[in-house]
Structures are given as structure tokens and as C-alpha cells.
Amino acid sequence: MDAILKAIVDIWNESGYVKLFTLGTEGNLLERIVTGGVGNLIMIAISCFLIYLAIKKEFEPLLLLPIAFGMLLVNLPLGDVMRSQFNTLIPLTQEELAHLQQGILDQSYPVFEMNGRYYWQHFETGGLLWYLYQGVKFGIYPPLIFLGIGAMTDFGPLIANPKSFLLGAAAQLGIFATYFGALALGLTGNPSLTFTEQQAASIGIIGGADGPTAIWLTSKLAPELLGPIAVAAYSYMALVPIIQPPIMRLFTTKKERSVVMEQLRPVSKTEKIMFPIFVTIIVVLLLPSAAPLVGMLMLGNLFRESGVVDRISKTAQNELMNIITIFIGITVGATANAATFLQPRTLLIIVLGLAAFSFGTAGGVLFGKLMYYFTGGKVNPLIGSAGVSAVPMAARVSQKVGQQENPSNFLLMHAMGPNVAGVIGSAVAAGVLLTLFG
Amino acid sequence: LYERLKLLLKQGIIYDNAYNGRRWSFLCSLPLELKLIKSWDDKTMEITGIAAVAAEKLNASVVLSDAALVIAIGVIVVFMALIILTAIFWVFGKVAHRNSEAASSNTNDVQEVKQYAAQAAIPSAVKKQEGLSDEVVAVIAATVAAMAPEGKKYAIRSVRRARSERPVWAAAGVAENTRPF
């Protein structure tokens, strides 16, 4: 009876439940919390809250749900879903050594000699999510998502009104402004406020309002911040309808907001086919580091517009995109373990991300205002805010705010131009940052 | 000291472990702080040596001027890329527009239109709104005739001018239906 009881106690002690209520052994209280099981407990609470936001509030559920669940999985102690594969060295016993010298092998592991001693080299496989994470680490998933986005996007409004490209560039201002802000914080001398240039650039890219681009750049420049940055980027994309309108109203007058724009000219099929080819050649020659993102985006679009590879186009925008979304979501979530996520800088990143979004919106609207003056009032500055990517949410916001001033005004198609230009713009900005800091 | 460190760096005796190489170009003119870096033997896991590394002290003006440079480069490159694209597609649009105009002024098309116009007799019974000429009715009739399937005949009973602006209720309806977008 005692033996059974002891076995049960042993199983209990080795389970994750006990682990959850431990503290780390080193450092101050905060460090002990985040390295111990209590940190995991807090992360489990956070992931459940994010799951709630995704399901009940429908905050970008397609991404937030897998991200939150990845977060949950990685914070259950001993699950080891993110453990990397590695080799352990086990010293040979005297007997095994004797066998080795006689040419008999007791185990099928390779033998490794180090300083005159012999070891078995034992290979340990990694956790499931660690293998899937390699697609993020090597920058494979984000360009594949871009392939799908390209196949879904109609660049027609942008081709009809090429001036929209400029709005897509202006709205990238937030990226650079926030980069500056994140670096300037380091001047306070407080180590928890100090970011390296790479980290600052990764935080800034949140302002591009483009999840895959943010993940792509961060995985290359500052992989240690991937969790907080992905969560910030996707949360703010869901919050675009709340963040943008006040900024849009702040910088525009009632008269500017009620401008009715001329109808867009129809775009021929030839133009739509030439577009992805031209954009690829021009952008990649100028900025080779943006090739994976821009190249895949435009390939997807060429699939769509060429009209001869319908099957591939459908796969890119549905099945492939969905599969990659699952992989990218769950593995990015799984990078958010307690030790890296429960840091004061996570909050800071979330605040800086908000600043990046706001600056980007302001940049777009102000440039829209400039275009309003230069065209003699033909451009409604509200479409500028759609220049942060967040397709098509940001364009809908322009439409909504415009309609509040003039219910018979339809800005949606006009705003789609800067909106899709913003995708290209943030990919270019990511390329610039990668070239400078990669 | 700076010159000596620079020399050591050049000879590969000390190495940069704190910052990326880019920053070393500022080496001579800036205050430095020394950092000690231990090197390990991976096999024995023993410290084999200690190297001195000169690292630039975090200096406000350098950090900010560097950052400003990055911003300038970034904004210029992003704008340059998109301005080039703007220009190209603007030209493209002009060319495409001219082509489509050339196509529509094709004489064959005019012939065809005339032919359809001839087919479409103007019934005198058409109820017209005031201010609409017979020509307008003729054009509408010709368009209907051109679009109609072969052999079928259509009659136009009334023609009235569309209102230039949506009535308030219609606008409200459209707004209601397009709100999700």
C-alpha cells in the first residue's frame, strides 16, 4: 500500500502541476517569478485572456487564436514543445571503453573523443513547435503569407491612381519615428529601457501595420522580441478602427473630410498583368533585401491577374495561406515564454507600437492634406490613413470616417489604393532596415 | 590609447564583441570604455585568454545622429522606390488611356453604332421628361438595340433624367448595407 501511495506522490511531484507553483532560484523577486513556474502561471492567464479576445471580441481571430494557444502550450511546464534538438554527451563506462577497444559497440550512438575521454553522442529530438518554428526563424513563412496576400489583392485602384503610392510611403513614417523613439529611450541610462538598434528597428516595424512583415524583420534582427512584437502588431491591427479615427479627425477639417473624389478610371487587364512584373523589377533592383517579401507578393498577384493559373492562385490564397497562418501563429505564440515575455520592456514595446501606429496614421493623413492642397481639393486626406497597410481594415476606416461627414461619399475604392501601396511600402521599409542592421 | 587600440583591432588581437563593425569608424574621435572579454576553449570549457575590447560609450549625440541618419536613409529610399513606381504607372496609365481612346474612335465602331441606331426606331409614344431631346432618346434606343440579343425587339416607354444625387433615404440604405465594408 505504501509503495502505491509513494508512486502516486512521485508522479504528482513530477507532473507539471507542482512545477507551476515554484519560483526560480536566482536574482530578485521579479527574476525569480519569471524564471519559475509562477511566471508560467501568469502567462497562462494572459494567453487565456488573448483567447477570450480572439473568440469573444473577434480581434484578428485567425491569427490571435493560434498565437494565444501557442503561448498557452509553451507555458505548460515540462511539455517541452519548443525544446530545440541537441546532442548530449554521456561518458563511456570502463566496461564500455574496454568493449570499444575490442571493437564491440554497446550502443548505436556515435562515440566522441574529448581530451582523452570517450563519450556517447546522444541525439535528442526537439519539440514539435521547435521544428515548425524553423519556418519563422529562417524567414520562410512570412513571404509565403505574402504570396497569398498578393493572390487576394486587387491592385486596380492603385494602378488607376498611382499617386496613392506616395501615401503608402508617407504612412511608413511611423516606423522610423518609433525607431528613433525606442533608441532615444536608451539615453535615460536605465538598462530596462535600452534597446539595441536591431531591437529598435523591429519595434518600429510594428508601425507598418503588417503582421508578416513585422515577423519577418523581427525574426532576422531581434528574434528575442518576436513574441511581444507579434502580439502588439496583431492587436493594433485589430484596433485600427479605434486608434485611427481620432487622429484622422485631429489633422483634417470638416471641409477636407467631405471631399468627394472623382471616380477611378477602369484599369485594363494588360496593366494589371504588367503591374506585378514592373514592381518586382524596380523594387528588387533598388532594394535587394526586400526581394523575398515583394517578390512573393507580386508572384501571388501575377497568379491572380494572369488568369491562366486559376488553380494555383486559389491554392495560394486559400489552402496554402491557411496552413502557413496556423504554423506562423502557433510558433510565434510559442516564443512567448515567461522569461522573455514578462519583462517591463514588453509593456514598453506595446506602448511604442501604439506610437508607431499613430505616427504612421498621422504621416499618411498629413501627406494626404498636402495632396489636397496640391490638387486643388480633389484628394480627400482621409484616404492617407489607409497608407498604413492593415488591408482592408484601414481602408474601411477611411470610408467610415468619410461617410460620417457626407453619407453619400464612397471613399472605399480610393482608400484601397494607398492601402495596398502600404503593403509594398512596409515591405520596402523592412528591406531598408534589414540592409542597415542585418 | 585610441591609436593603439585601433592598431590592435586591425591586427585582430582584440575583437569587437559589443557592437557591430560599423561603429568602429567613430573610434578615434569618441570616448571609449574598455571591456574585458573572456575567450573559451569549447572542448575543455576553460578560459584560455582575456582580451580587452574598447567599446564606445553610449553617447547621446552619436546615438541620435546615427538614428537621424537611419531615418533619413529610410524615408528617402522608401519614397524613392514608390516615386519611381508612381511615375512609371502614371506614364503607363496615359499610354493605356490613349490606346483605349484610339480604339473607341475606330471608324468600324461608328459604323456599327449607326447601324444599330437605324434599327432602333423612335416610337413617338415615348414619354419624355422635359428638356430631353429626340437625339438623347435615339442614343438610348440605339444602345438598347446594340445590347439586345439578336432578333429580339424592345420598346422604350419612358425616359427621365436620373437624379444627380441619391435621395436621402436611398443614401441611408446604401450606407446601411455597406457599413460592414
XYZ file of C-alpha atoms in Angstrom:
619
model
C 0.000 0.000 0.000
C 2.805 2.364 0.964
C 4.529 1.621 -2.316
C 1.430 2.577 -4.316
C 0.993 5.774 -2.333
C 4.656 6.656 -2.810
C 4.380 6.051 -6.547
C 1.348 8.315 -6.765
C 3.157 11.044 -4.802
C 6.162 10.659 -7.095
C 4.010 11.001 -10.199
C 2.358 14.058 -8.686
C 5.719 15.596 -7.842
C 6.984 15.042 -11.355
C 3.878 16.448 -13.016
C 3.551 19.986 -14.323
C 1.159 20.975 -11.525
C 3.895 21.092 -8.894
C 6.213 22.929 -11.237
C 3.627 25.675 -11.717
C 3.899 26.813 -8.118
C 7.651 27.185 -7.872
C 9.899 30.222 -8.010
C 13.257 30.487 -9.715
C 16.337 30.339 -7.521
C 18.354 33.304 -8.718
C 18.046 37.061 -8.798
C 15.491 39.455 -7.343
C 11.819 38.690 -6.881
C 10.814 39.590 -10.445
C 13.555 37.419 -11.919
C 12.587 34.541 -9.620
C 8.952 34.868 -10.681
C 9.628 34.911 -14.415
C 12.082 32.024 -14.346
C 9.911 29.883 -12.085
C 6.554 28.222 -12.542
C 4.631 31.243 -11.275
C 5.746 33.087 -14.394
C 4.191 30.321 -16.473
C 1.024 30.665 -14.454
C 0.816 34.382 -15.299
C 1.475 33.616 -18.974
C -1.310 31.019 -18.969
C -3.657 33.699 -17.641
C -2.509 36.129 -20.367
C -2.959 33.524 -23.103
C -6.458 32.706 -21.858
C -7.279 36.419 -21.969
C -5.995 36.602 -25.569
C -8.079 33.536 -26.473
C -11.072 35.355 -24.993
C -10.296 38.456 -27.099
C -9.954 36.322 -30.224
C -13.178 34.358 -29.757
C -15.499 36.747 -27.976
C -14.277 40.088 -29.338
C -13.075 38.687 -32.685
C -9.737 40.545 -32.568
C -7.994 39.193 -35.696
C -9.100 35.704 -34.590
C -7.385 33.929 -37.484
C -4.036 34.880 -36.011
C -4.666 35.754 -32.408
C -6.244 32.386 -31.655
C -3.263 30.262 -32.779
C -0.841 32.775 -31.222
C -2.619 32.650 -27.891
C -2.802 28.864 -27.958
C 0.894 28.571 -28.801
C 1.551 30.803 -25.801
C -0.562 28.518 -23.635
C 1.205 25.358 -24.830
C 4.716 26.642 -24.310
C 3.955 27.775 -20.786
C 2.736 24.419 -19.554
C 5.834 23.164 -17.720
C 7.580 20.022 -18.955
C 5.584 19.996 -22.202
C 8.795 20.954 -23.991
C 7.021 21.803 -27.267
C 9.695 24.397 -28.062
C 12.755 22.411 -26.922
C 15.459 22.555 -29.547
C 17.095 19.414 -30.804
C 20.512 18.857 -29.288
C 23.265 16.374 -28.558
C 24.140 15.208 -25.081
C 27.427 13.577 -24.214
C 27.329 10.551 -21.947
C 30.719 9.322 -20.684
C 31.541 5.701 -21.502
C 31.837 3.347 -18.539
C 35.060 1.368 -18.033
C 33.331 -1.717 -19.374
C 32.063 0.069 -22.496
C 35.518 1.535 -23.022
C 37.019 -1.919 -22.898
C 34.412 -3.097 -25.416
C 35.202 -0.156 -27.647
C 38.884 -1.027 -27.685
C 37.930 -4.577 -28.690
C 35.789 -3.175 -31.470
C 32.428 -4.045 -29.889
C 29.818 -1.303 -29.733
C 27.237 -1.486 -26.938
C 25.054 1.302 -28.309
C 24.325 2.603 -31.722
C 25.334 6.188 -30.909
C 28.481 7.727 -32.318
C 31.452 7.884 -29.957
C 33.144 11.203 -29.417
C 36.621 11.750 -28.039
C 37.394 14.812 -25.975
C 40.594 15.398 -24.012
C 41.394 11.721 -23.936
C 37.962 10.708 -22.616
C 35.247 8.980 -24.593
C 31.541 9.909 -24.726
C 28.428 8.630 -26.401
C 26.942 11.330 -28.513
C 23.250 11.060 -27.819
C 20.886 12.891 -30.143
C 17.722 14.343 -28.586
C 14.877 15.331 -30.895
C 13.308 18.742 -30.408
C 9.718 19.641 -29.599
C 7.047 19.791 -32.300
C 6.773 23.570 -32.330
C 10.533 23.984 -32.440
C 10.581 22.252 -35.805
C 7.688 24.330 -37.090
C 9.415 27.439 -35.724
C 12.298 26.965 -38.174
C 9.987 28.378 -40.863
C 9.797 31.601 -38.880
C 13.468 31.569 -37.930
C 14.679 31.206 -41.498
C 12.119 33.696 -42.800
C 10.109 31.186 -44.834
C 6.544 31.658 -43.632
C 6.094 35.442 -43.965
C 6.951 35.523 -47.691
C 4.567 32.596 -48.253
C 1.814 34.546 -46.499
C 2.666 37.413 -48.840
C 2.163 35.060 -51.785
C -1.395 34.514 -50.592
C -1.957 38.209 -49.912
C -0.747 39.000 -53.433
C -3.200 36.484 -54.880
C -6.021 38.092 -52.900
C -5.196 41.723 -53.637
C -6.619 43.777 -56.462
C -4.063 46.474 -57.246
C -6.541 48.092 -59.664
C -7.297 51.150 -57.511
C -3.569 51.777 -57.138
C -2.921 51.447 -60.878
C -5.832 53.779 -61.624
C -4.434 56.376 -59.253
C -0.654 55.937 -58.989
C -0.412 58.962 -56.678
C -1.606 56.582 -53.980
C 1.902 55.130 -53.900
C 3.077 58.314 -52.205
C 0.505 57.945 -49.451
C 1.704 54.378 -48.949
C 5.212 55.758 -48.474
C 4.198 58.607 -46.165
C 2.409 56.279 -43.786
C 5.684 54.419 -43.169
C 6.829 57.462 -41.222
C 5.643 55.786 -38.030
C 8.238 53.031 -38.465
C 11.136 55.447 -38.493
C 9.749 57.785 -35.868
C 9.308 54.892 -33.460
C 12.766 53.552 -34.220
C 14.064 56.947 -33.164
C 11.896 56.975 -30.053
C 12.987 53.494 -28.968
C 16.654 54.432 -29.297
C 16.166 57.749 -27.538
C 14.708 55.912 -24.527
C 18.101 54.271 -24.101
C 19.606 57.672 -23.324
C 17.867 57.661 -19.959
C 20.557 55.189 -18.924
C 18.024 52.761 -17.470
C 19.055 49.320 -18.753
C 15.496 48.024 -18.975
C 14.637 50.926 -21.303
C 17.645 50.392 -23.534
C 17.136 48.783 -26.912
C 19.790 47.908 -29.456
C 19.464 49.352 -32.946
C 18.174 45.991 -34.176
C 15.552 45.837 -31.460
C 14.532 49.448 -32.057
C 14.111 48.756 -35.778
C 11.979 45.683 -35.017
C 9.765 47.692 -32.678
C 9.432 50.426 -35.274
C 8.196 47.998 -37.929
C 5.025 47.482 -35.852
C 4.060 50.859 -37.360
C 3.985 49.225 -40.795
C 0.748 47.582 -39.594
C 1.660 44.458 -41.452
C 1.940 41.269 -39.388
C 4.015 39.118 -41.764
C 6.472 41.954 -42.435
C 6.890 42.590 -38.702
C 7.508 38.891 -38.032
C 9.903 38.602 -40.958
C 12.054 41.549 -39.911
C 11.998 40.745 -36.203
C 12.970 37.119 -36.787
C 16.043 38.402 -38.597
C 17.013 41.348 -36.385
C 15.768 40.655 -32.867
C 14.239 37.166 -32.538
C 14.169 37.554 -28.754
C 11.382 40.136 -29.139
C 9.275 38.111 -31.573
C 6.525 37.286 -29.063
C 5.776 40.805 -27.807
C 6.153 42.370 -31.260
C 3.810 39.900 -32.957
C 1.214 40.282 -30.240
C 1.470 44.078 -30.402
C 1.300 44.161 -34.210
C -1.766 41.938 -34.468
C -3.568 43.547 -31.538
C -3.158 47.005 -33.009
C -4.277 45.836 -36.430
C -7.485 44.711 -34.765
C -7.736 48.063 -33.024
C -7.288 50.151 -36.198
C -10.959 51.292 -36.145
C -10.424 52.664 -32.641
C -6.909 54.104 -32.973
C -7.171 55.822 -36.343
C -10.364 57.942 -36.419
C -9.397 60.414 -33.642
C -6.030 61.029 -35.321
C -7.693 61.423 -38.707
C -10.130 63.989 -37.316
C -7.391 65.823 -35.446
C -5.440 66.634 -38.597
C -8.284 67.375 -41.029
C -11.030 69.952 -41.292
C -14.670 69.151 -41.915
C -14.362 70.561 -45.429
C -11.401 68.311 -46.257
C -13.150 65.247 -44.889
C -16.210 65.787 -47.055
C -14.308 65.963 -50.346
C -15.953 63.695 -52.922
C -13.315 62.162 -55.175
C -13.631 61.590 -58.915
C -14.494 58.091 -59.953
C -11.445 55.941 -60.702
C -10.780 55.120 -64.337
C -11.194 51.489 -65.371
C -7.931 49.550 -65.495
C -7.175 47.231 -68.379
C -6.080 43.647 -67.929
C -2.722 44.362 -69.575
C -1.974 46.987 -66.953
C -2.886 44.603 -64.161
C -0.578 41.938 -65.561
C 2.307 44.359 -66.119
C 1.995 45.767 -62.606
C 3.484 42.884 -60.586
C 6.275 42.385 -63.111
C 7.277 46.059 -63.087
C 7.041 46.431 -59.324
C 9.225 43.355 -58.796
C 11.921 44.516 -61.188
C 12.018 48.091 -59.910
C 11.844 47.414 -56.182
C 14.148 44.402 -56.076
C 16.817 46.122 -58.142
C 16.660 49.117 -55.823
C 16.442 47.151 -52.614
C 17.556 43.533 -52.992
C 16.865 42.693 -49.350
C 13.138 43.256 -49.912
C 13.156 40.561 -52.617
C 11.557 37.730 -50.612
C 8.573 39.804 -49.487
C 7.980 41.908 -52.592
C 8.810 39.025 -54.934
C 6.306 36.668 -53.336
C 3.629 39.363 -53.060
C 3.926 40.135 -56.744
C 4.119 36.487 -57.788
C 0.838 35.875 -55.993
C -0.665 38.878 -57.759
C 0.593 37.691 -61.132
C -1.073 34.310 -60.481
C -4.294 36.190 -59.911
C -4.180 38.660 -62.765
C -2.734 36.411 -65.456
C -5.953 34.385 -65.360
C -4.239 31.258 -66.665
C -3.293 29.618 -63.358
C -6.572 29.779 -61.526
C -5.862 26.627 -59.535
C -2.530 27.878 -58.212
C -3.993 31.266 -57.439
C -6.798 29.695 -55.425
C -4.390 27.451 -53.550
C -2.121 30.389 -52.709
C -4.947 32.473 -51.307
C -6.801 29.700 -49.504
C -5.172 26.402 -48.575
C -1.522 27.463 -48.521
C -2.282 30.714 -46.750
C -4.378 28.931 -44.117
C -1.748 26.287 -43.457
C 1.005 28.870 -43.060
C -1.245 31.000 -40.869
C -1.643 28.085 -38.480
C 2.107 27.435 -38.397
C 3.133 31.060 -38.029
C 0.526 31.799 -35.380
C 1.214 28.887 -33.101
C 5.006 29.119 -33.325
C 5.178 32.871 -32.845
C 2.939 32.430 -29.820
C 5.274 29.727 -28.596
C 8.210 32.159 -28.489
C 6.401 33.999 -25.694
C 7.683 32.093 -22.708
C 7.528 33.698 -19.283
C 11.216 34.583 -19.073
C 11.178 36.658 -22.266
C 7.614 37.964 -22.199
C 7.152 39.003 -18.576
C 9.583 41.886 -18.754
C 8.968 45.591 -18.294
C 10.130 46.057 -21.873
C 7.131 44.092 -23.177
C 4.849 46.831 -21.895
C 7.204 49.382 -23.386
C 7.047 47.626 -26.763
C 3.260 47.694 -26.637
C 3.293 51.437 -25.884
C 5.874 52.103 -28.611
C 3.819 50.028 -31.046
C 0.826 52.256 -30.401
C 3.015 55.295 -31.035
C 4.227 53.719 -34.275
C 0.664 53.150 -35.468
C -0.379 56.669 -34.557
C 2.617 58.290 -36.233
C 2.029 56.237 -39.363
C -1.614 57.297 -39.493
C -0.655 60.935 -38.934
C 2.040 60.722 -41.630
C -0.459 59.393 -44.150
C -3.171 61.917 -43.304
C -0.749 64.862 -43.365
C 0.601 63.792 -46.743
C -2.990 63.404 -47.898
C -3.551 67.001 -46.787
C -0.548 68.055 -48.832
C -2.063 66.328 -51.847
C -5.373 68.014 -51.091
C -3.702 71.412 -51.442
C -1.631 70.497 -54.487
C -4.554 69.074 -56.430
C -6.792 71.991 -55.545
C -9.044 69.979 -53.259
C -9.531 66.883 -55.375
C -7.967 64.446 -52.891
C -9.691 63.611 -49.641
C -6.934 63.492 -46.981
C -8.781 60.717 -45.167
C -7.522 58.161 -47.679
C -3.962 58.871 -46.440
C -4.506 56.998 -43.203
C -5.118 53.820 -45.210
C -1.451 54.004 -46.241
C -0.514 52.000 -43.150
C -1.119 48.516 -44.516
C -3.704 46.646 -42.364
C -5.609 45.636 -45.504
C -8.541 46.171 -45.801
C -9.359 47.402 -42.311
C -7.609 50.763 -42.703
C -9.457 51.450 -45.981
C -12.760 50.686 -44.302
C -11.899 53.178 -41.592
C -11.298 55.885 -44.222
C -14.660 55.010 -45.763
C -16.440 55.166 -42.424
C -14.937 58.449 -41.272
C -15.652 59.975 -44.694
C -19.229 58.798 -44.593
C -19.783 60.386 -41.208
C -19.229 63.781 -42.866
C -21.044 63.043 -46.095
C -23.253 59.923 -46.161
C -23.251 59.765 -49.963
C -19.441 59.759 -50.183
C -17.759 56.477 -51.061
C -14.037 56.569 -50.361
C -13.527 52.819 -50.098
C -12.025 52.216 -53.537
C -9.958 55.408 -53.343
C -8.607 54.287 -49.972
C -7.760 50.807 -51.304
C -5.046 52.412 -53.464
C -2.934 53.746 -50.563
C -3.874 50.652 -48.586
C -2.264 48.194 -50.993
C 0.578 50.659 -51.647
C 1.174 50.499 -47.888
C 1.859 46.763 -48.147
C 4.556 47.451 -50.731
C 5.772 50.445 -48.695
C 6.201 48.491 -45.482
C 7.985 45.681 -47.296
C 10.372 48.287 -48.742
C 10.863 49.858 -45.298
C 11.595 46.410 -43.843
C 14.142 45.895 -46.603
C 15.826 49.196 -45.745
C 16.037 48.289 -42.057
C 17.372 44.829 -42.846
C 20.029 46.294 -45.119
C 21.110 48.756 -42.436
C 21.075 46.426 -39.442
C 21.072 42.857 -40.745
C 45.363 54.711 -26.342
C 42.835 55.014 -29.172
C 45.508 54.707 -31.809
C 46.971 51.690 -30.061
C 43.577 50.044 -29.746
C 42.880 50.719 -33.387
C 46.127 49.031 -34.277
C 45.319 46.042 -32.076
C 41.918 45.821 -33.687
C 43.450 45.921 -37.135
C 45.846 43.144 -36.215
C 42.953 41.078 -34.934
C 44.356 40.898 -31.414
C 41.287 42.467 -29.899
C 37.904 41.949 -31.352
C 34.603 43.645 -31.312
C 32.042 41.786 -29.302
C 29.898 44.636 -28.152
C 28.871 46.490 -31.254
C 28.722 45.778 -34.891
C 31.685 46.796 -37.001
C 30.051 49.905 -38.344
C 30.592 51.782 -35.140
C 34.358 51.391 -35.134
C 34.691 54.091 -37.709
C 33.941 56.554 -34.950
C 36.703 55.121 -32.828
C 39.276 57.879 -32.868
C 37.070 60.768 -32.037
C 34.983 59.309 -29.267
C 35.329 58.493 -25.600
C 35.759 54.801 -25.145
C 35.349 52.391 -22.331
C 37.270 49.174 -22.022
C 35.502 45.892 -21.690
C 37.130 42.594 -20.914
C 36.032 39.643 -22.949
C 36.940 36.119 -21.960
C 37.576 33.548 -24.602
C 36.784 29.906 -24.058
C 38.065 26.633 -25.252
C 34.909 24.844 -26.298
C 36.301 21.388 -25.600
C 37.754 21.858 -22.139
C 35.404 24.653 -21.208
C 38.329 26.547 -19.727
C 39.183 30.198 -20.054
C 42.112 30.471 -22.384
C 42.573 34.176 -22.514
C 41.224 37.586 -21.804
C 41.025 40.262 -24.432
C 40.468 43.937 -23.943
C 37.736 45.431 -26.019
C 37.216 49.083 -26.469
C 33.579 49.921 -26.687
C 32.118 53.242 -27.479
C 30.385 54.834 -24.541
C 26.724 55.429 -25.124
C 26.749 58.996 -26.223
C 23.545 60.883 -26.772
C 24.647 62.897 -29.757
C 26.073 59.849 -31.528
C 23.025 57.683 -30.913
C 20.668 60.382 -32.088
C 22.696 61.493 -35.073
C 23.055 57.857 -36.105
C 19.330 57.377 -35.715
C 18.615 60.533 -37.678
C 20.830 59.238 -40.449
C 18.914 55.958 -40.484
C 15.617 57.817 -40.655
C 16.854 59.995 -43.493
C 18.109 56.988 -45.461
C 14.947 55.033 -44.741
C 12.500 57.742 -45.701
C 14.477 58.657 -48.818
C 14.730 55.061 -50.055
C 11.067 54.270 -49.360
C 9.933 57.430 -51.109
C 12.354 56.915 -53.970
C 11.057 53.403 -54.634
C 7.457 54.484 -54.553
C 8.032 57.694 -56.535
C 9.641 55.657 -59.308
C 6.622 53.340 -59.265
C 4.257 56.317 -59.281
C 5.981 57.804 -62.306
C 6.053 54.530 -64.224
C 2.406 53.726 -63.638
C 1.382 57.280 -64.360
C 3.033 57.015 -67.780
C 1.573 53.553 -68.151
C -1.891 54.863 -67.403
C -1.517 57.639 -70.011
C -0.431 55.151 -72.668
C -3.228 52.732 -71.829
C -5.745 55.563 -71.854
C -4.580 56.778 -75.251
C -4.781 53.255 -76.643
C -8.319 52.805 -75.420
C -9.308 56.187 -76.869
C -7.779 55.237 -80.192
C -9.712 52.007 -80.108
C -13.018 53.686 -79.374
C -12.649 56.231 -82.173
C -12.287 53.387 -84.608
C -14.484 54.022 -87.674
C -15.843 50.484 -87.717
C -17.390 51.098 -84.328
C -19.018 54.276 -85.567
C -20.492 52.362 -88.492
C -21.819 49.765 -86.122
C -23.404 52.383 -83.889
C -25.093 53.963 -86.891
C -26.368 50.603 -87.926
C -27.891 49.967 -84.517
C -29.318 53.472 -84.452
C -31.034 52.772 -87.739
C -32.506 49.578 -86.343
C -33.942 51.338 -83.359
C -36.891 53.314 -84.490
C -38.002 56.005 -82.113
C -41.559 55.338 -81.087
C -43.435 58.567 -80.743
C -45.166 57.140 -77.726
C -42.030 57.542 -75.578
C -42.816 59.569 -72.514
C -40.019 62.098 -72.216
C -39.172 64.363 -69.366
C -38.963 67.998 -70.302
C -35.588 69.099 -71.664
C -34.697 65.747 -73.236
C -34.142 65.927 -76.962
C -35.065 63.260 -79.532
C -31.351 62.644 -80.063
C -30.939 61.514 -76.471
C -33.838 59.122 -76.836
C -32.338 57.886 -80.128
C -28.992 57.202 -78.492
C -30.637 55.303 -75.662
C -32.701 53.302 -78.138
C -29.591 52.515 -80.195
C -27.734 51.377 -77.091
C -30.594 49.090 -76.110
C -30.708 47.711 -79.649
C -26.952 47.093 -79.621
C -27.038 45.261 -76.306
C -30.178 43.230 -77.044
C -29.799 39.619 -78.171
C -30.120 39.072 -81.917
C -33.690 39.056 -83.216
C -35.374 40.369 -80.090
C -37.177 43.668 -80.080
C -37.508 46.078 -77.203
C -39.684 49.139 -76.824
C -38.793 52.191 -74.812
C -41.784 53.536 -72.966
C -40.415 56.374 -70.946
C -37.198 58.275 -70.437
C -36.487 60.510 -67.488
C -33.395 62.153 -66.150
C -31.669 60.408 -63.252
C -31.242 62.496 -60.180
C -27.665 63.649 -59.801
C -27.618 62.948 -56.076
C -29.003 59.998 -54.207
C -32.186 60.736 -52.314
C -31.602 60.808 -48.578
C -33.358 57.512 -47.920
C -31.538 55.716 -50.711
C -28.230 57.056 -49.390
C -29.139 55.867 -45.907
C -29.974 52.447 -47.333
C -26.670 52.194 -49.200
C -24.768 53.366 -46.151
C -26.511 50.753 -44.055
C -25.684 47.968 -46.480
C -22.047 48.925 -46.995
C -21.254 49.542 -43.348
C -19.610 46.114 -42.866
C -17.095 47.025 -45.548
